[in-house]
Coordinates of C-alpha atoms in Angstrom, one line a residue:
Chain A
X1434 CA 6.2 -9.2 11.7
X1435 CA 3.9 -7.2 9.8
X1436 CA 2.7 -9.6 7.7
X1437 CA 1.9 -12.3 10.3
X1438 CA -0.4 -8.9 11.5
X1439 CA -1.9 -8.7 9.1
X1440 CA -3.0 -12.1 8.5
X1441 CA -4.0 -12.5 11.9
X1442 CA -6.7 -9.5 11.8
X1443 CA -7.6 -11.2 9.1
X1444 CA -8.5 -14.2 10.3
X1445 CA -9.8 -12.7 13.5
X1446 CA -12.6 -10.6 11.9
X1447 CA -13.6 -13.7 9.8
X1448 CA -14.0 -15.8 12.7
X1449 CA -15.5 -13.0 14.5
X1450 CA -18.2 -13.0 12.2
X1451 CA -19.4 -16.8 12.4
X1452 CA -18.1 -17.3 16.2
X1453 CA -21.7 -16.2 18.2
X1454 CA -19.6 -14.8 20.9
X1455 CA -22.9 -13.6 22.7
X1456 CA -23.0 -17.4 24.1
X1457 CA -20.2 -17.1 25.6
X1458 CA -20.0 -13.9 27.8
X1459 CA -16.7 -12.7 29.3
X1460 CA -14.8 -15.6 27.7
X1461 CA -11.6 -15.1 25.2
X1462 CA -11.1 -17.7 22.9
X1463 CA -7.9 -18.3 21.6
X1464 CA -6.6 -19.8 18.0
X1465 CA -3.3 -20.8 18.1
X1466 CA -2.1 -21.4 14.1
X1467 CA 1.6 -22.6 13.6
X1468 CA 2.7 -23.3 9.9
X1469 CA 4.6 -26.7 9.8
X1470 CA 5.0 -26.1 6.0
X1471 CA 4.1 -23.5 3.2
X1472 CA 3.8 -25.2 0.0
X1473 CA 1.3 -22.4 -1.5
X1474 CA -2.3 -21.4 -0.6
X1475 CA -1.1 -20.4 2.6
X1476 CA -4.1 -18.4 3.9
X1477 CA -7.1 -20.5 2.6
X1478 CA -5.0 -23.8 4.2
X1479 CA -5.0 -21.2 7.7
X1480 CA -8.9 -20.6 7.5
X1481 CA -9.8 -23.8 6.9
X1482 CA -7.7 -25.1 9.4
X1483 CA -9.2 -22.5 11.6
X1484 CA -12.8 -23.4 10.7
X1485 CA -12.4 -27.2 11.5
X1486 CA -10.5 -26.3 15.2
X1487 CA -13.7 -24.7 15.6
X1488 CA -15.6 -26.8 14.9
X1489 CA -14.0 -29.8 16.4
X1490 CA -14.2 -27.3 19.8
X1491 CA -17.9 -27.6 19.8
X1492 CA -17.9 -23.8 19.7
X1493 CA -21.3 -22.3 18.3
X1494 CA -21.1 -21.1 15.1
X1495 CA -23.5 -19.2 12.5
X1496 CA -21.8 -20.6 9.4
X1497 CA -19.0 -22.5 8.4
X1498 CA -16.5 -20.6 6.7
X1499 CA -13.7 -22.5 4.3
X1500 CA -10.9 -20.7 2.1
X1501 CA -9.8 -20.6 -1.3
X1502 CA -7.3 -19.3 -3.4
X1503 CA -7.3 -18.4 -7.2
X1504 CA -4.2 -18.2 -9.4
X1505 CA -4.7 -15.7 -12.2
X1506 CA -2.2 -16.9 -14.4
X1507 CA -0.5 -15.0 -17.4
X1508 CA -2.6 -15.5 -20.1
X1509 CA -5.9 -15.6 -18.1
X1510 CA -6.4 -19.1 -17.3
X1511 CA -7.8 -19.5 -13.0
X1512 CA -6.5 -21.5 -11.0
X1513 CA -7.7 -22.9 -8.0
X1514 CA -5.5 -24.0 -4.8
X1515 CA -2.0 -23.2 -6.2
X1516 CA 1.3 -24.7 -5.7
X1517 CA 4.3 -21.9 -4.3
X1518 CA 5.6 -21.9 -7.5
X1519 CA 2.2 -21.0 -9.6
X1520 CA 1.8 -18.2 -7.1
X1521 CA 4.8 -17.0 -8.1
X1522 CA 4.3 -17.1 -12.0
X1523 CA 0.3 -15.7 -11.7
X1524 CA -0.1 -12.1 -12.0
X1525 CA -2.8 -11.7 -9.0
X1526 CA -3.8 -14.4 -6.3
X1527 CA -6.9 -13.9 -5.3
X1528 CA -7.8 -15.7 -1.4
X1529 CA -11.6 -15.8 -0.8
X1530 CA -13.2 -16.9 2.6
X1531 CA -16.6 -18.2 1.7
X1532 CA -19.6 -18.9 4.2
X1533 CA -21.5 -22.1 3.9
X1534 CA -25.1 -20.1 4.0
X1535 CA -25.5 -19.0 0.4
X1536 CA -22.1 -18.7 -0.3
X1537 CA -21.7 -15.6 0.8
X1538 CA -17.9 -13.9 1.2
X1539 CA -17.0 -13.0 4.4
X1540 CA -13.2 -12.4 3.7
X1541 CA -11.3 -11.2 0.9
X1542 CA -7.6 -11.1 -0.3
X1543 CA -5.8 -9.7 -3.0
X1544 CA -2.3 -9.6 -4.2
X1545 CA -1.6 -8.5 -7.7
X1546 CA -4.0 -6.2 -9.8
X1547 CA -6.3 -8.1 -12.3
X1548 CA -9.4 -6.5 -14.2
X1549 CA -13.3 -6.5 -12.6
X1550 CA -14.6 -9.6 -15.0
X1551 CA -11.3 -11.8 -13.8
X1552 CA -12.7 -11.2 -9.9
X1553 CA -15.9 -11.8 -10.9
X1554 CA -14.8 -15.0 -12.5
X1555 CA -12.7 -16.4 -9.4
X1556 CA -15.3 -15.9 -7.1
X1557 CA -18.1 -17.4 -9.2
X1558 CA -15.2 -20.8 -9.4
X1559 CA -14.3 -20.5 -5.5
X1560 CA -17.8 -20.7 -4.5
X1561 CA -18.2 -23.6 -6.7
X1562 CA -15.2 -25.0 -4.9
X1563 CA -16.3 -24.5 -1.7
X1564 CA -18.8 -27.2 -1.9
X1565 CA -15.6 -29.6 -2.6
X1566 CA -14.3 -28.3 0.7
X1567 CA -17.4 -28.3 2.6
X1568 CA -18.1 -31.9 1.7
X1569 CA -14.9 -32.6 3.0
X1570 CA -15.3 -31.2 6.9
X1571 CA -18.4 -33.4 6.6
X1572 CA -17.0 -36.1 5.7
X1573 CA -14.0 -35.7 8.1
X1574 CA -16.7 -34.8 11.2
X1575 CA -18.1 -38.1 10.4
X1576 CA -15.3 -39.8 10.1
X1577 CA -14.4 -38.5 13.9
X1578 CA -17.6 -39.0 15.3
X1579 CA -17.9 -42.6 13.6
X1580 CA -15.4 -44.4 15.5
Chain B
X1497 CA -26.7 8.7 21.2
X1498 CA -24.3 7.1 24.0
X1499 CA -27.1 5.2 25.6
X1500 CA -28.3 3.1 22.5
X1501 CA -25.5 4.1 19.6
X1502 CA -26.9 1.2 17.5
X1503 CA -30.3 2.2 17.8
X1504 CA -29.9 5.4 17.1
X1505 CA -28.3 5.0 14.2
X1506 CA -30.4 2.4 12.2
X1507 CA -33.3 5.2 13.2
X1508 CA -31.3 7.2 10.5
X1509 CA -30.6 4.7 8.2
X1510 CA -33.7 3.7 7.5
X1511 CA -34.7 7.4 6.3
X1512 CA -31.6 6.7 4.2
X1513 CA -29.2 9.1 5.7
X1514 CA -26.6 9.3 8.0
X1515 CA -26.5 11.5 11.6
X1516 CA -24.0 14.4 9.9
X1517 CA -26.3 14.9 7.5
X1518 CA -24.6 12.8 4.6
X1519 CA -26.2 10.6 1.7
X1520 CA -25.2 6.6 2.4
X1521 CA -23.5 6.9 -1.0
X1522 CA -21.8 10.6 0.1
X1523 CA -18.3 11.0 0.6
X1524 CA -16.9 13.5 3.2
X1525 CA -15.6 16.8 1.8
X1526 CA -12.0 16.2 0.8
X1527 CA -9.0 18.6 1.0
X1528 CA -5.4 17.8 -0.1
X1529 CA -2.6 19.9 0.7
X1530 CA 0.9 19.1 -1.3
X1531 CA 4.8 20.0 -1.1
X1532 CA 6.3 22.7 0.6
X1533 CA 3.5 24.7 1.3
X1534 CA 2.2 26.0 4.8
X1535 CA 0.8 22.7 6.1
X1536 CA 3.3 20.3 4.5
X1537 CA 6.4 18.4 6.1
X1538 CA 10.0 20.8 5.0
X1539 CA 12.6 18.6 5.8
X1540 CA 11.1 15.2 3.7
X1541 CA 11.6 15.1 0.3
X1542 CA 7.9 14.8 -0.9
X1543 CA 5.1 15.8 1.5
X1544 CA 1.0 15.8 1.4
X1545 CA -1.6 16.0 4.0
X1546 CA -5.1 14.9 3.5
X1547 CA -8.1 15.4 5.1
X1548 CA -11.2 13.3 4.6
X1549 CA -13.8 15.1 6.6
X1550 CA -12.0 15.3 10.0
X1551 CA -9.3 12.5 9.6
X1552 CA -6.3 14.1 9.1
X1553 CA -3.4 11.7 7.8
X1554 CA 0.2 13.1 6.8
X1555 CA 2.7 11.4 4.5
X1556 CA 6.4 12.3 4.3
X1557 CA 8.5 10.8 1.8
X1558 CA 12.3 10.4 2.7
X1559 CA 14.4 9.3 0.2
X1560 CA 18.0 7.7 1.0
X1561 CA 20.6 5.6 -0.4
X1562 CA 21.3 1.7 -0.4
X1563 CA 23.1 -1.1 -2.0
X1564 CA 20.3 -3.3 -3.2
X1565 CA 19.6 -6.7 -2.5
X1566 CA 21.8 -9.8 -3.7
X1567 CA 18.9 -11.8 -5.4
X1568 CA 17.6 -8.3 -7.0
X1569 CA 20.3 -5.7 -7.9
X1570 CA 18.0 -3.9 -9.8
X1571 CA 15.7 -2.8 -7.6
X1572 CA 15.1 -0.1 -5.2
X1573 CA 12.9 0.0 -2.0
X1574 CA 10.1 1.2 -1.2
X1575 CA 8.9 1.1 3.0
X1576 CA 6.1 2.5 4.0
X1577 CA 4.9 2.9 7.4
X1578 CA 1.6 4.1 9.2
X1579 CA 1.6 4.9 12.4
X1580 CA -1.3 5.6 14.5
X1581 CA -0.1 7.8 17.3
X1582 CA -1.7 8.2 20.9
X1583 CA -2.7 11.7 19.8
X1584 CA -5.2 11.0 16.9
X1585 CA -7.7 8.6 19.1
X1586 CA -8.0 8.2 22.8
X1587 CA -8.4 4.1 21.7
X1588 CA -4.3 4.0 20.4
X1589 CA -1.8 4.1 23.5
X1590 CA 1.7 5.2 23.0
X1591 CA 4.4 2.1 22.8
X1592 CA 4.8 -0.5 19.9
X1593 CA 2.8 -0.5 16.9
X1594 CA -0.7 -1.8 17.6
X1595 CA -2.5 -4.1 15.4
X1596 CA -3.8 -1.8 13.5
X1597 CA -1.2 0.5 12.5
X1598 CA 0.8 -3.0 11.4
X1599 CA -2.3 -4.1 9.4
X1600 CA -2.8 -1.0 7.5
X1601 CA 1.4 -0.7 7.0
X1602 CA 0.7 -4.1 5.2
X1603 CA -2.0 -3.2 3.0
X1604 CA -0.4 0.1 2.0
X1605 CA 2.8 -2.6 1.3
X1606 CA 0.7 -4.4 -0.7
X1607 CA -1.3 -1.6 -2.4
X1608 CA 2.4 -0.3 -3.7
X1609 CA 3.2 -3.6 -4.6
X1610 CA -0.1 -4.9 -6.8
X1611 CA -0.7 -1.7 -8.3
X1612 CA 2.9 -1.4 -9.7
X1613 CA 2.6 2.7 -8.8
X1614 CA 6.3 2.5 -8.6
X1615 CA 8.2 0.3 -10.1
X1616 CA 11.1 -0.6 -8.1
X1617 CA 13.6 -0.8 -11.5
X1618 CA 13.0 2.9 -11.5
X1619 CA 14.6 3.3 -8.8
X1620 CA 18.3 1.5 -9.1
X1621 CA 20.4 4.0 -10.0
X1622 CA 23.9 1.7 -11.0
X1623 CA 23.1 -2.7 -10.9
X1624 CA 24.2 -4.1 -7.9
X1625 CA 25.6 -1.1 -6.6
X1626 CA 23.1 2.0 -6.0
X1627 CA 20.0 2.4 -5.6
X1628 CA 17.1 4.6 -3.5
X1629 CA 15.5 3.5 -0.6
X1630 CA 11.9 5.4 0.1
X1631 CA 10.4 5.8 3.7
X1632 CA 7.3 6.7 3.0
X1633 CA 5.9 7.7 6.6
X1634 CA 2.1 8.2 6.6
X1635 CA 1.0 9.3 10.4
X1636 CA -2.7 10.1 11.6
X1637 CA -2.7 12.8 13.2
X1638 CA -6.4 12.5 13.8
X1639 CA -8.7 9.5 13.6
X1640 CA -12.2 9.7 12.0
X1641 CA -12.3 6.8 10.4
X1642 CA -11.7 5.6 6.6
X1643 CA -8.3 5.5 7.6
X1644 CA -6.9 3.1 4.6
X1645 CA -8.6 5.8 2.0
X1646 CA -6.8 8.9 3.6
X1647 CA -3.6 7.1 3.8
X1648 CA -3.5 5.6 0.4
X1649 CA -4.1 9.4 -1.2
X1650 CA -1.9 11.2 1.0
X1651 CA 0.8 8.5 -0.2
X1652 CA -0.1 9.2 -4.0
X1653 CA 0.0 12.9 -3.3
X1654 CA 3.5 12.8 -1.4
X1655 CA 4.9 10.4 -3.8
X1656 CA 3.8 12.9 -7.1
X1657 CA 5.6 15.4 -5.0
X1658 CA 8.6 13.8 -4.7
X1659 CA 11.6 15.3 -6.9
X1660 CA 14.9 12.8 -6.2
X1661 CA 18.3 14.1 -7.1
X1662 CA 20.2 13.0 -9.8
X1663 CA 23.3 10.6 -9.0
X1664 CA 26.3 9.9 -10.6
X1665 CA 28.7 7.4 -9.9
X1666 CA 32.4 8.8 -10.4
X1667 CA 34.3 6.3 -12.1
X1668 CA 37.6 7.0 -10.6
X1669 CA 37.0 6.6 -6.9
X1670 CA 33.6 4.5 -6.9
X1671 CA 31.5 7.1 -4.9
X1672 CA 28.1 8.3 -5.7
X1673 CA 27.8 12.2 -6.5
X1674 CA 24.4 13.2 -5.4
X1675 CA 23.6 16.9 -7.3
X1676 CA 21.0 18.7 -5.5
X1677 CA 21.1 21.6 -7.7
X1678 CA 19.2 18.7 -10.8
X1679 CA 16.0 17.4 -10.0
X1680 CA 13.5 14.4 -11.4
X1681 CA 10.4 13.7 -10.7
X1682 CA 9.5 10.3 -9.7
X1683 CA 7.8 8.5 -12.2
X1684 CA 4.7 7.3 -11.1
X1685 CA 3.1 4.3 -13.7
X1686 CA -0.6 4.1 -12.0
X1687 CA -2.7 6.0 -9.6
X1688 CA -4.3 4.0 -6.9
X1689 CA -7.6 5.1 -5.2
X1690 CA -8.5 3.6 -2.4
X1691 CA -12.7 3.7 -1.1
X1692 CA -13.9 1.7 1.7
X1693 CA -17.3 0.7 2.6
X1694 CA -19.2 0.1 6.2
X1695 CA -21.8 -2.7 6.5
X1696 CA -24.1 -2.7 8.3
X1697 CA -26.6 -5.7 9.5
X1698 CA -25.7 -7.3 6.9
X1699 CA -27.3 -5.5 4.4
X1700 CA -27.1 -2.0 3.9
X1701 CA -23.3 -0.3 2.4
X1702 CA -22.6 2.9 3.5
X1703 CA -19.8 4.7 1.9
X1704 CA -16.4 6.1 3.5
X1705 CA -17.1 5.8 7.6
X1706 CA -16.7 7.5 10.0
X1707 CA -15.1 6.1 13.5
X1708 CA -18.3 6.1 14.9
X1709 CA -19.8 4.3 12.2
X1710 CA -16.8 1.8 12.2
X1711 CA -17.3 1.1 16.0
X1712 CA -20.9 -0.2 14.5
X1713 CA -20.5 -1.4 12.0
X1714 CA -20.5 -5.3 11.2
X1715 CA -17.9 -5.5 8.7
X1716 CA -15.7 -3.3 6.1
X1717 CA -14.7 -3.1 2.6
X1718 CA -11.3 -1.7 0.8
X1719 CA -11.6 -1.4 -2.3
X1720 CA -8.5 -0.3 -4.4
X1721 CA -8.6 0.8 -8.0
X1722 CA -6.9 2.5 -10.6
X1723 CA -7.4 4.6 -14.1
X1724 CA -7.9 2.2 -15.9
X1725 CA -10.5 0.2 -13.8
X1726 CA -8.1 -2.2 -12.5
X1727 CA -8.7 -3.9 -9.3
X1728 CA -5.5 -3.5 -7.5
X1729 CA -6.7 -4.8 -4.0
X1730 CA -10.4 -6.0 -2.5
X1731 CA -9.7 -5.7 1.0
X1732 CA -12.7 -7.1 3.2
X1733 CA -10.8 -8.5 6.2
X1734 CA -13.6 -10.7 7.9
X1735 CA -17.0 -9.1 9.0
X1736 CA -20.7 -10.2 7.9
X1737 CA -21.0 -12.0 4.9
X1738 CA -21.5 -10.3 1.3
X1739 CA -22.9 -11.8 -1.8
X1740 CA -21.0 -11.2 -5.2
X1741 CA -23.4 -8.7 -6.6
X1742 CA -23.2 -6.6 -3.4
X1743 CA -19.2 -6.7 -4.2
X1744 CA -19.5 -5.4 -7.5
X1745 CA -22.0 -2.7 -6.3
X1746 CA -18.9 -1.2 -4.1
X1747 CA -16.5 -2.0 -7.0
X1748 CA -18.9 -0.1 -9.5
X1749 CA -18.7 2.9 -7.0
X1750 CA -15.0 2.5 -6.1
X1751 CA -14.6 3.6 -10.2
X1752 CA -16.6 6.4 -10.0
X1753 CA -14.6 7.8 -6.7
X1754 CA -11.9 6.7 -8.7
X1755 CA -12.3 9.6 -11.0
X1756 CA -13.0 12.3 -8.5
X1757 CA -10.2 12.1 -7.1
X1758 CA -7.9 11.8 -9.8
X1759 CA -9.8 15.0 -10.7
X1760 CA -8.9 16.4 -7.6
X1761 CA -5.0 15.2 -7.5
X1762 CA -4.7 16.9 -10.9
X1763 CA -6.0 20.1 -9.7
X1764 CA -3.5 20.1 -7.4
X1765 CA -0.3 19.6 -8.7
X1766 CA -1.5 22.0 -11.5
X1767 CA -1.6 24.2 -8.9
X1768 CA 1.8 24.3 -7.5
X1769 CA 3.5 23.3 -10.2
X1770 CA 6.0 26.7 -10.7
X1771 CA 5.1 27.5 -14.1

């Protein structure tokens, strides 16, 4: 449907971006995402998922990329990686594809309106969780290459 | 120009200007036609066409009748739809929806949505029983780029030209009684602007693209705002990386666009309004 559209261009511009494509001349490289289950943070869980099949290809990359998704709830209170049902309550979800150089954006999602400061505020806590996340592909490369 | 596009234009850029002559903050000169006027769609219930330099986007607003749905008999519909025909750019073949077309149907979905323009409890007429269903058709009919910004205010200038029948429900027999002769406005909550952003290399922002910018460009923004400085969508589907202060540099901008065009709607309608 429309929706699984628009995700997809979504996804396919980020990796775009960190996927040096140049290497690899007159080559198509294809991501194949299926959802087993959607328990919330649906799109982050997709990137990140997409980041680490990358990875795991040995495809050249120019940054590693990892997802996030902020819950602004009703009385202003962020939440990071919410369940299906605290996406329902909050009042704007906020999905944020963050680059490991700098912690730069490179993708950015929103559903539900929410004030300039609020934005501000959930990227400033995504980027400070995407250090969780990028510990975590370390620690799960290691853990592959390790055995 | 054909040879070495990319070159050509960063020789441009770095003189802080753009090929047609335009500021890298400039937008392109905007026109808005609304209603039933010479340009305008007769047979839909609300029509505007927009032109943003030379893309042209139309928007027809149909408005029909449904039962709502079981889990929410309260609310209306609203669908919109963008098509990008063969006819606005020799890139779009005729056939299914492309990509494209389906990505920007879903961002104009979700623009509706956030920014609450609409409320869909507006638009029930009796619980459970009646209520309208709006096909809001927005079709290119030529392709410059920007197209997310042209459709997004040729939907807000359709949709303020919309005027829905009133509908009874005769208590006897059940049926709906549409009267054509009495007319309401549709009541529209928020006005959402849309302004979108090219980057290029990584660095520089130039303001409202054109398709030959977008072709080379290395990423884009959406930004969606409305009068009262409300984010309603940051759109930045993939492309080179942006820090946050960059982000708020287009956000700061989207505001200020914000208020031209609202400007510029208001003129308008003022201006066909019958008095």
């Amino acid at each position: 449907g429309v929706l699984e559209r628009s995700r997809e261009q979504l996804l396919r511009q980020t990796c775009e971006a960190v996927v040096l494509g140049v290497l690899h001349p007159r080559t198509a490289i294809s991501l194949v995402l299926q959802v087993l289950s959607d328990a919330g943070s649906l799109l982050s869980c997709c990137l990140n998922a997409a980041c680490m099949a990358l990875l795991d290809a040995g495809l050249p990359l120019a940054a590693l990329f990892c997802g996030v998704t902020c819950a602004l709830q009703p009385d202003g209170t962020i939440l990071l990686d919410p369940t299906a049902r605290q996406e329902q309550e909050a009042r704007a979800i906020l999905t944020f594809a963050i680059a490991s150089s700098e912690r730069k954006v490179l993708m950015t999602t929103t559903k539900g309106s929410c004030s300039v400061e609020e934005m501000q505020q959930c990227l400033a806590a995504a980027q400070r969780a995407a250090d969780t996340i990028f510990q975590f592909y370390r620690d799960s490369v290691r853990r592959r290459y390790s055995k | 120009r054909t040879v070495e596009p990319l070159e050509y234009y960063r020789r441009f850029l770095k003189e802080n200007c753009r090929p047609d002559g335009r500021e890298l903050g400039e937008f392109r000169t905007t026109t808005v036609n609304i209603g039933k006027c010479l340009w305008s769609i007769t047979t839909a219930d609300g029509s505007a066409l927009v032109k943003l330099g030379n893309t042209t986007v139309i928007c027809g607003v149909k408005a029909e009748l449904a039962a709502p749905a079981a889990d929410s008999a309260n609310k209306g519909y609203i669908v919109p739809n963008v098509e990008l025909p063969s006819l606005c750019a020799e890139r779009f073949r005729s056939g299914p929806p492309g990509e494209e077309a389906q990505a920007a149907s879903q961002f104009i979905a979700d623009v509706i949505e956030n920014s609450q323009m609409i409320v869909k409890e507006d638009l029930c007429i009796a619980n459970g029983k009646l209520a309208w269903v709006l096909y809001c058709d927005i079709i290119c009919l030529d392709y410059d780029g920007n197209l997310l910004d042209a459709s997004v205010f040729a939907l807000l200038a359709a949709l303020k030209n919309v005027q829905l029948p009133s509908v009874t429900i005769n208590e006897e027999t059940g049926l709906s009684e549409v009267n054509l002769k009495q007319k309401n406005p549709l009541i529209i909550r928020k006005h959402p602007v849309a302004t979108s952003f090219a980057v290029f290399d990584d660095t520089l922002l130039i303001v409202d693209p054109t398709a030959e910018e977008e072709d080379l460009a290395t990423g884009t923004v959406t930004i969606v705002t409305d009068e009262e400085g409300r984010l309603c969508s940051v759109h930045k589907p993939g492309g080179s990386p942006l820090t946050g202060a960059k982000l708020q540099d287009c956000i700061t901008r989207a505001i200020t666009r914000h208020k031209e065009v609202k400007k510029l709607i208001d003129k308008v309608i003022k201006s066909i309004t019958p008095k």
